[in-house]
Tab-separated table of C-alpha atoms in Angstrom:
chain	number	residue	atom	x	y	z
A	1	ILE	CA	-4.366	22.441	-6.510
A	2	PHE	CA	-3.436	24.259	-3.290
A	3	GLN	CA	-3.363	20.930	-1.410
A	4	LEU	CA	-1.196	19.368	-4.123
A	5	VAL	CA	1.289	22.256	-3.972
A	6	MET	CA	1.499	21.918	-0.169
A	7	CYS	CA	2.111	18.174	-0.539
A	8	LEU	CA	4.947	18.729	-3.051
A	9	ILE	CA	6.546	21.396	-0.842
A	10	THR	CA	6.320	19.008	2.130
A	11	PHE	CA	8.247	16.304	0.261
A	12	PHE	CA	10.748	18.889	-1.041
A	13	PHE	CA	11.609	19.969	2.528
A	14	LEU	CA	11.555	16.395	3.782
A	15	ARG	CA	14.279	15.613	1.251
A	16	LYS	CA	16.220	18.694	2.445
A	17	ILE	CA	15.921	17.417	6.041
A	18	ILE	CA	17.369	14.026	5.034
A	19	LEU	CA	20.284	15.723	3.241
A	20	LEU	CA	20.766	18.147	6.146
A	21	LEU	CA	21.176	15.151	8.477
A	22	ASP	CA	23.671	13.517	6.078
A	23	LEU	CA	21.433	10.484	5.721
A	24	LYS	CA	20.852	8.302	2.680
A	25	PHE	CA	18.687	9.537	-0.196
A	26	ASN	CA	18.632	6.787	-2.811
A	27	ILE	CA	16.161	4.736	-4.820
A	28	PHE	CA	14.804	3.040	-1.671
A	29	VAL	CA	14.082	6.360	0.036
A	30	ILE	CA	12.472	7.651	-3.176
A	31	LEU	CA	10.299	4.515	-3.144
A	32	SER	CA	9.406	5.279	0.485
A	33	PHE	CA	8.344	8.774	-0.637
A	34	MET	CA	6.211	7.258	-3.394
A	35	MET	CA	4.629	4.748	-0.987
A	36	SER	CA	3.748	7.402	1.617
A	37	LEU	CA	0.053	6.958	0.859
A	38	ASN	CA	-0.960	8.178	4.297
A	39	ILE	CA	0.553	11.592	3.531
A	40	TYR	CA	-0.912	11.857	0.021
A	41	TYR	CA	-4.373	10.934	1.253
A	42	ARG	CA	-4.347	13.505	4.086
A	43	PHE	CA	-3.566	16.239	1.564
A	44	ASN	CA	-6.566	15.221	-0.530
A	45	ILE	CA	-9.317	15.361	2.099
A	46	PHE	CA	-10.738	18.388	3.864
A	47	LEU	CA	-9.213	17.759	7.282
A	48	PRO	CA	-6.415	19.700	9.030
A	49	ASN	CA	-4.025	16.709	8.905
A	50	GLY	CA	-2.422	17.768	5.609
A	51	MET	CA	-1.813	21.338	6.766
A	52	TYR	CA	-0.445	20.003	10.043
A	53	ILE	CA	2.045	17.699	8.279
A	54	PHE	CA	3.121	20.619	6.051
A	55	LEU	CA	3.763	22.957	9.013
A	56	PHE	CA	5.401	20.176	11.029
A	57	VAL	CA	7.961	19.351	8.297
A	58	LEU	CA	8.785	23.062	7.851
A	59	MET	CA	9.244	23.362	11.624
A	60	ILE	CA	11.681	20.424	11.767
A	61	TYR	CA	13.625	21.803	8.793
A	62	ASN	CA	14.012	25.270	10.347
A	63	PHE	CA	15.156	23.965	13.727
A	64	LEU	CA	17.656	21.566	12.115
A	65	ASN	CA	18.888	24.373	9.902
A	66	TYR	CA	19.311	26.549	12.987
A	67	ASN	CA	21.254	23.749	14.698
A	68	LYS	CA	23.660	23.685	11.748
A	69	LYS	CA	24.002	27.405	10.903
A	70	LEU	CA	22.859	29.082	14.172
A	71	LYS	CA	20.936	31.769	12.254
A	72	PHE	CA	18.252	33.403	14.397
A	73	LYS	CA	15.833	33.715	11.450
A	74	ASN	CA	15.619	29.892	11.259
A	75	PHE	CA	15.011	29.679	14.984
A	76	ILE	CA	12.197	32.229	15.028
A	77	LYS	CA	10.569	30.613	11.973
A	78	GLY	CA	10.573	27.291	13.816
A	79	CYS	CA	8.975	28.894	16.892
A	80	ILE	CA	6.274	30.612	14.800
A	81	LEU	CA	5.525	27.272	13.117
A	82	ILE	CA	5.018	25.626	16.545
A	83	SER	CA	2.433	28.338	17.334
A	84	LEU	CA	0.694	27.631	14.025
A	85	LEU	CA	0.712	23.896	14.818
A	86	ILE	CA	-1.056	24.635	18.112
A	87	LEU	CA	-3.728	26.630	16.265
A	88	THR	CA	-4.104	24.002	13.511
A	89	ARG	CA	-4.657	21.057	15.842
A	90	PRO	CA	-5.091	21.408	19.632
A	91	MET	CA	-3.512	17.942	20.095
A	92	SER	CA	-0.190	19.818	19.896
A	93	LEU	CA	-0.574	20.368	23.641
A	94	ILE	CA	0.889	16.886	24.336
A	95	PHE	CA	3.639	17.453	21.756
A	96	VAL	CA	4.690	20.760	23.362
A	97	ILE	CA	4.551	19.389	26.935
A	98	LEU	CA	6.757	16.413	26.037
A	99	VAL	CA	9.213	18.228	23.783
A	100	SER	CA	9.629	21.632	25.493
A	101	PRO	CA	11.745	20.490	28.508
A	102	PHE	CA	14.019	18.526	26.194
A	103	PHE	CA	14.295	21.501	23.817
A	104	PHE	CA	15.036	23.810	26.759
A	105	ILE	CA	18.000	21.585	27.748
A	106	TYR	CA	19.214	21.569	24.144
A	107	LEU	CA	19.123	25.402	23.957
A	108	CYS	CA	21.141	25.636	27.155
A	109	LYS	CA	23.784	23.195	25.920
A	110	ILE	CA	24.700	24.921	22.624
A	111	LYS	CA	28.350	25.777	23.316
A	112	LYS	CA	28.816	28.196	20.408
A	113	LEU	CA	26.234	30.673	21.774
A	114	LYS	CA	26.759	33.307	24.441
A	115	LEU	CA	24.598	33.256	27.576
A	116	LEU	CA	22.513	36.300	26.544
A	117	ILE	CA	21.697	34.751	23.147
A	118	LYS	CA	20.675	31.521	24.883
A	119	LEU	CA	18.359	33.496	27.195
A	120	ARG	CA	16.914	35.360	24.191
A	121	ASN	CA	16.174	32.078	22.409
A	122	ILE	CA	14.539	30.530	25.475
A	123	ILE	CA	12.341	33.619	25.988
A	124	VAL	CA	11.338	33.727	22.294
A	125	PHE	CA	10.610	29.974	22.247
A	126	PHE	CA	8.314	29.956	25.271
A	127	THR	CA	6.707	33.336	24.448
A	128	LEU	CA	5.595	32.157	21.000
A	129	ILE	CA	4.302	28.885	22.449
A	130	LEU	CA	2.272	30.799	25.042
A	131	ILE	CA	0.909	33.067	22.285
A	132	GLY	CA	-0.203	29.949	20.389
A	133	PHE	CA	-1.938	28.489	23.442
A	134	GLY	CA	-3.435	31.897	24.259
A	135	LEU	CA	-4.953	32.260	20.778
A	136	GLN	CA	-6.292	28.683	20.905
A	137	SER	CA	-7.876	29.361	24.317
A	138	PHE	CA	-9.396	32.585	22.963
A	139	LYS	CA	-10.817	30.641	20.001
A	140	TYR	CA	-12.326	28.134	22.439
A	141	TYR	CA	-13.834	30.968	24.529
A	142	SER	CA	-15.263	32.650	21.399
A	143	ASN	CA	-16.979	29.386	20.356
A	144	THR	CA	-18.226	28.221	23.770
A	145	GLY	CA	-18.272	31.260	26.058
A	146	LYS	CA	-16.216	29.234	28.557
A	147	ILE	CA	-12.587	29.271	29.643
A	148	GLY	CA	-10.823	26.204	28.282
A	149	TYR	CA	-8.630	24.788	25.553
A	150	VAL	CA	-10.453	22.159	23.490
A	151	ASP	CA	-13.924	20.582	23.675
A	152	GLN	CA	-13.466	17.546	21.408
A	153	THR	CA	-11.760	15.077	23.734
A	154	SER	CA	-14.686	13.834	25.869
A	155	GLY	CA	-16.929	13.072	22.861
A	156	HIS	CA	-14.134	11.178	21.138
A	157	LEU	CA	-13.405	9.341	24.385
A	158	ALA	CA	-16.995	8.131	24.744
A	159	LEU	CA	-17.827	7.313	21.122
A	160	PHE	CA	-14.509	5.957	19.857
A	161	THR	CA	-11.827	5.276	22.480
A	162	VAL	CA	-13.960	3.314	24.971
A	163	PRO	CA	-15.717	1.083	22.349
A	164	CYS	CA	-12.284	0.351	20.843
A	165	LEU	CA	-10.766	-0.516	24.211
A	166	ALA	CA	-13.663	-2.965	24.686
A	167	GLN	CA	-12.561	-4.802	21.520
A	168	LYS	CA	-9.960	-7.415	22.543
A	169	PHE	CA	-7.670	-7.028	19.547
A	170	ALA	CA	-8.370	-3.305	19.217
A	171	CYS	CA	-10.163	-1.338	16.604
A	172	GLY	CA	-10.480	-2.393	13.117
A	173	LYS	CA	-14.067	-2.325	14.190
A	174	ALA	CA	-15.286	-0.941	17.526
A	175	ASN	CA	-17.143	-3.172	19.962
A	176	ALA	CA	-20.665	-2.838	18.533
A	177	ILE	CA	-22.442	-3.646	21.826
A	178	TYR	CA	-20.537	-1.042	23.837
A	179	LYS	CA	-20.892	1.593	21.143
A	180	GLN	CA	-24.645	1.061	20.844
A	181	LYS	CA	-25.138	1.226	24.624
A	182	ILE	CA	-23.224	4.526	24.759
A	183	ILE	CA	-25.216	5.961	21.829
A	184	ASP	CA	-28.514	4.907	23.416
A	185	GLU	CA	-27.601	6.522	26.735
A	186	LEU	CA	-26.531	9.730	24.975
A	187	LYS	CA	-29.890	9.832	23.186
A	188	ILE	CA	-31.695	9.617	26.535
A	189	ILE	CA	-29.575	12.462	27.946
A	190	LYS	CA	-30.241	14.606	24.861
A	191	LYS	CA	-33.963	13.947	25.153
A	192	GLU	CA	-33.976	14.970	28.825
A	193	LYS	CA	-31.555	17.922	28.713
A	194	LEU	CA	-31.869	18.894	25.013
A	195	LYS	CA	-28.088	19.155	24.976
A	196	ILE	CA	-25.183	16.784	25.705
A	197	THR	CA	-22.421	18.467	27.696
A	198	LYS	CA	-18.724	17.703	27.828
A	199	GLN	CA	-19.248	16.364	31.360
A	200	ASP	CA	-21.997	14.010	30.142
A	201	TYR	CA	-19.645	12.491	27.560
A	202	TYR	CA	-16.924	12.130	30.168
A	203	GLU	CA	-19.198	10.475	32.758
A	204	ILE	CA	-20.570	7.971	30.245
A	205	ALA	CA	-17.068	7.180	28.971
A	206	LYS	CA	-15.892	6.619	32.547
A	207	LYS	CA	-18.929	4.466	33.398
A	208	TYR	CA	-18.454	2.059	30.479
A	209	PHE	CA	-14.652	2.053	30.671
A	210	LEU	CA	-14.838	0.729	34.242
A	211	THR	CA	-16.948	-2.232	33.064
A	212	ILE	CA	-14.321	-3.464	30.552
A	213	ASP	CA	-12.187	-6.432	31.614
A	214	LYS	CA	-8.571	-5.368	32.302
A	215	ASN	CA	-7.148	-8.168	30.124
A	216	ILE	CA	-9.235	-6.972	27.190
A	217	ILE	CA	-7.947	-3.405	27.708
A	218	PHE	CA	-4.352	-4.687	27.833
A	219	PHE	CA	-4.642	-6.610	24.554
A	220	SER	CA	-6.586	-3.755	22.980
A	221	VAL	CA	-3.823	-1.254	23.757
A	222	ILE	CA	-1.032	-3.558	22.495
A	223	PHE	CA	-2.801	-4.569	19.291
A	224	GLY	CA	-4.138	-1.045	18.789
A	225	TYR	CA	-0.644	0.391	18.544
A	226	LEU	CA	0.515	-2.541	16.389
A	227	LYS	CA	-2.343	-1.907	13.956
A	228	LEU	CA	-1.663	1.813	14.078
A	229	MET	CA	1.940	1.286	12.992
A	230	LEU	CA	1.517	-1.683	10.628
A	231	HIS	CA	-1.792	-1.215	8.814
A	232	SER	CA	-1.943	0.280	5.342
A	233	PRO	CA	-4.220	3.333	4.886
A	234	LEU	CA	-5.357	1.948	1.520
A	235	LEU	CA	-8.463	0.295	2.989
A	236	GLU	CA	-9.697	3.710	4.109
A	237	LEU	CA	-8.918	5.080	0.646
A	238	PHE	CA	-10.773	2.208	-1.073
A	239	GLN	CA	-13.728	2.775	1.235
A	240	TYR	CA	-13.730	6.466	0.300
A	241	TYR	CA	-14.103	5.470	-3.385
A	242	ASN	CA	-16.775	2.813	-2.576
A	243	LEU	CA	-14.543	-0.135	-3.454
A	244	ASN	CA	-15.165	-3.464	-1.743
A	245	ILE	CA	-12.830	-4.027	1.230
A	246	PHE	CA	-12.311	-6.807	3.752
A	247	SER	CA	-9.792	-7.962	6.332
A	248	PHE	CA	-8.391	-11.310	7.457
A	249	SER	CA	-10.717	-11.337	10.499
A	250	ASP	CA	-13.780	-11.255	8.203
A	251	PHE	CA	-13.116	-14.901	7.253
A	252	LYS	CA	-13.190	-16.447	10.721
A	253	ASN	CA	-12.624	-20.179	10.705
A	254	LYS	CA	-11.339	-22.648	13.308
A	255	ASN	CA	-8.825	-23.866	10.750
A	256	PHE	CA	-6.229	-21.116	10.170
A	257	PHE	CA	-5.224	-22.418	6.732
A	258	ILE	CA	-8.838	-22.453	5.492
A	259	GLN	CA	-9.214	-18.878	6.748
A	260	LEU	CA	-5.987	-17.918	4.969
A	261	TYR	CA	-7.155	-19.637	1.761
A	262	ASN	CA	-10.530	-17.817	1.830
A	263	PHE	CA	-8.762	-14.517	2.431
A	264	GLY	CA	-6.341	-15.106	-0.458
A	265	GLU	CA	-9.155	-16.211	-2.775
A	266	ASN	CA	-11.039	-12.972	-2.140
A	267	ILE	CA	-7.893	-10.916	-2.792
A	268	TYR	CA	-7.635	-12.697	-6.153
A	269	LEU	CA	-11.286	-11.856	-6.946
A	270	GLU	CA	-10.955	-8.196	-5.881
A	271	LYS	CA	-7.956	-7.103	-7.985
A	272	HIS	CA	-7.530	-3.736	-6.240
A	273	MET	CA	-6.732	-5.650	-3.036
A	274	PHE	CA	-3.439	-6.736	-4.638
A	275	VAL	CA	-2.365	-3.098	-4.354
A	276	TRP	CA	-3.297	-3.195	-0.667
A	277	LEU	CA	-1.307	-6.420	-0.188
A	278	PHE	CA	1.795	-4.884	-1.788
A	279	SER	CA	1.500	-1.732	0.342
A	280	GLN	CA	1.043	-3.882	3.453
A	281	ILE	CA	4.206	-5.900	2.716
A	282	TRP	CA	6.113	-2.660	2.030
A	283	ILE	CA	5.037	-1.176	5.388
A	284	VAL	CA	6.352	-4.233	7.262
A	285	ILE	CA	9.700	-3.943	5.408
A	286	GLU	CA	9.822	-0.223	6.233
A	287	ARG	CA	9.236	-0.843	9.942
A	288	ILE	CA	12.120	-3.345	10.074
A	289	VAL	CA	14.464	-0.868	8.345
A	290	GLN	CA	13.245	1.942	10.635
A	291	ILE	CA	14.296	-0.041	13.720
A	292	PHE	CA	17.847	-0.070	12.320
A	293	GLY	CA	17.423	3.648	11.580
A	294	ILE	CA	16.523	4.445	15.187
A	295	ILE	CA	19.583	2.459	16.380
A	296	TYR	CA	21.839	4.367	13.952
A	297	LEU	CA	20.453	7.782	14.919
A	298	PHE	CA	20.707	6.926	18.608
A	299	LYS	CA	24.409	6.157	18.125
A	300	THR	CA	25.230	9.160	15.928
A	301	LYS	CA	22.678	11.821	16.972
A	302	PRO	CA	21.274	10.792	20.396
A	303	TYR	CA	19.525	14.103	21.149
A	304	LEU	CA	17.772	14.121	17.790
A	305	SER	CA	16.717	10.468	18.031
A	306	ILE	CA	15.187	10.967	21.505
A	307	LEU	CA	13.446	14.139	20.338
A	308	LEU	CA	11.933	12.406	17.283
A	309	ILE	CA	10.778	9.438	19.392
A	310	LEU	CA	9.134	11.808	21.897
A	311	ILE	CA	7.328	13.555	19.040
A	312	CYS	CA	6.084	10.185	17.751
A	313	ILE	CA	4.782	9.295	21.220
A	314	SER	CA	3.035	12.663	21.594
A	315	PHE	CA	1.282	12.350	18.209
A	316	ALA	CA	0.410	8.639	18.173
A	317	GLY	CA	-0.038	8.087	21.918
A	318	PRO	CA	-3.526	9.659	22.299
A	319	SER	CA	-4.986	7.220	19.736
A	320	ILE	CA	-4.861	4.467	22.354
A	321	GLY	CA	-6.779	1.342	21.328
A	322	ILE	CA	-8.047	2.778	18.041
A	323	GLY	CA	-5.474	1.334	15.638
A	324	ASN	CA	-6.475	3.436	12.649
A	325	PRO	CA	-3.509	4.384	10.372
A	326	ARG	CA	-5.083	7.843	9.991
A	327	TYR	CA	-3.711	8.639	13.455
A	328	ARG	CA	-0.233	7.786	12.178
A	329	SER	CA	-0.239	10.421	9.454
A	330	GLU	CA	1.489	13.163	11.492
A	331	ILE	CA	4.468	10.933	12.287
A	332	GLU	CA	4.928	9.667	8.711
A	333	PRO	CA	7.655	12.294	7.972
A	334	ILE	CA	9.602	11.072	11.026
A	335	LEU	CA	9.163	7.458	9.908
A	336	ILE	CA	10.653	8.411	6.523
A	337	ILE	CA	13.648	10.002	8.324
A	338	PHE	CA	14.091	6.784	10.335
A	339	PHE	CA	13.840	4.764	7.111
A	340	SER	CA	16.522	6.873	5.427
A	341	SER	CA	18.711	6.448	8.511
A	342	GLY	CA	18.106	2.686	8.443
A	343	ILE	CA	19.092	2.445	4.781
A	344	LEU	CA	22.363	4.262	5.580
A	345	TYR	CA	22.996	1.930	8.532
A	346	LEU	CA	22.389	-1.207	6.424
A	347	GLU	CA	24.553	0.216	3.642
A	348	ASN	CA	27.389	0.734	6.136
A	349	LEU	CA	26.939	-2.832	7.412
A	350	ARG	CA	27.077	-4.156	3.849
A	351	LYS	CA	30.334	-2.333	3.175
A	352	ARG	CA	31.806	-3.345	6.522
A	353	PHE	CA	31.143	-7.070	6.133
A	354	LYS	CA	31.410	-7.016	2.302
A	355	PHE	CA	28.135	-8.886	1.749
A	356	PHE	CA	27.907	-8.001	-1.967
């Protein structure tokens, strides 16, 4: 129930953000809300993603509200929420590093504020960020007895990122040979040392990464991000409920049309895959509209558009080569904002050229 309430509040404030930006909120945007399966799913599993999305949307709302009304209470709420984001998921480090300089420039450029108020805001902003990083570092020290920030990256690098980069068209499935070799070597290290250290993970990841052909890495990165942005999360959801799933690549055939026929035949046999097909088509439509939305925002609100793009890069960027839509979940609210902006842009074009 608590997760459901958080999810509803998230969508409530997301709607307020769209209205605050004077964007379009119509039947298409409501449909986009309804089709935001990646958000719904994250609120229904015991991972921090749902909480992170909730805090992130509240943070955006408070900063946008501050930009409009210049009330300090909105500003300080936004800063506190950034600190909570840091504590919820340490990946916020990249987000803060990318966004902070840009935000600093924005704070300096607000013409309606006096110099002392600008200085106050800058001090409050960076102080609360440092408090967030300080508490996260203390949590790390309490768990490990070492000075640091996060201890998850090297294990993820070895067991997921490198095997995915070894897969030419990126991860839907990791390169089984590379993954098994890494697992086998980790087992040997554990047997010898009784414990696998962060450095061990890093060294093994580095060793196997250097053996991957550069062309394979290139295609893996490109297709990884394409899959990240275009794949429906429904397959993961079906898998969670033990429903049969498959992908186009599972029906490999030299003749493309035979492969397509076999794929379509299996969709017909597995009725739940029709839902996946619809969601997949909808995602492609959304991405096209979102491109128009980015163009519109860049013309009308350039600072905001750059800021939102930087946030998307900071959240989705670290999932290099993996291509799992789960790593897109944190940027889904921004994608909905871009979609709403795109709908407004297309509506303006329709009126301008009197299409219908």
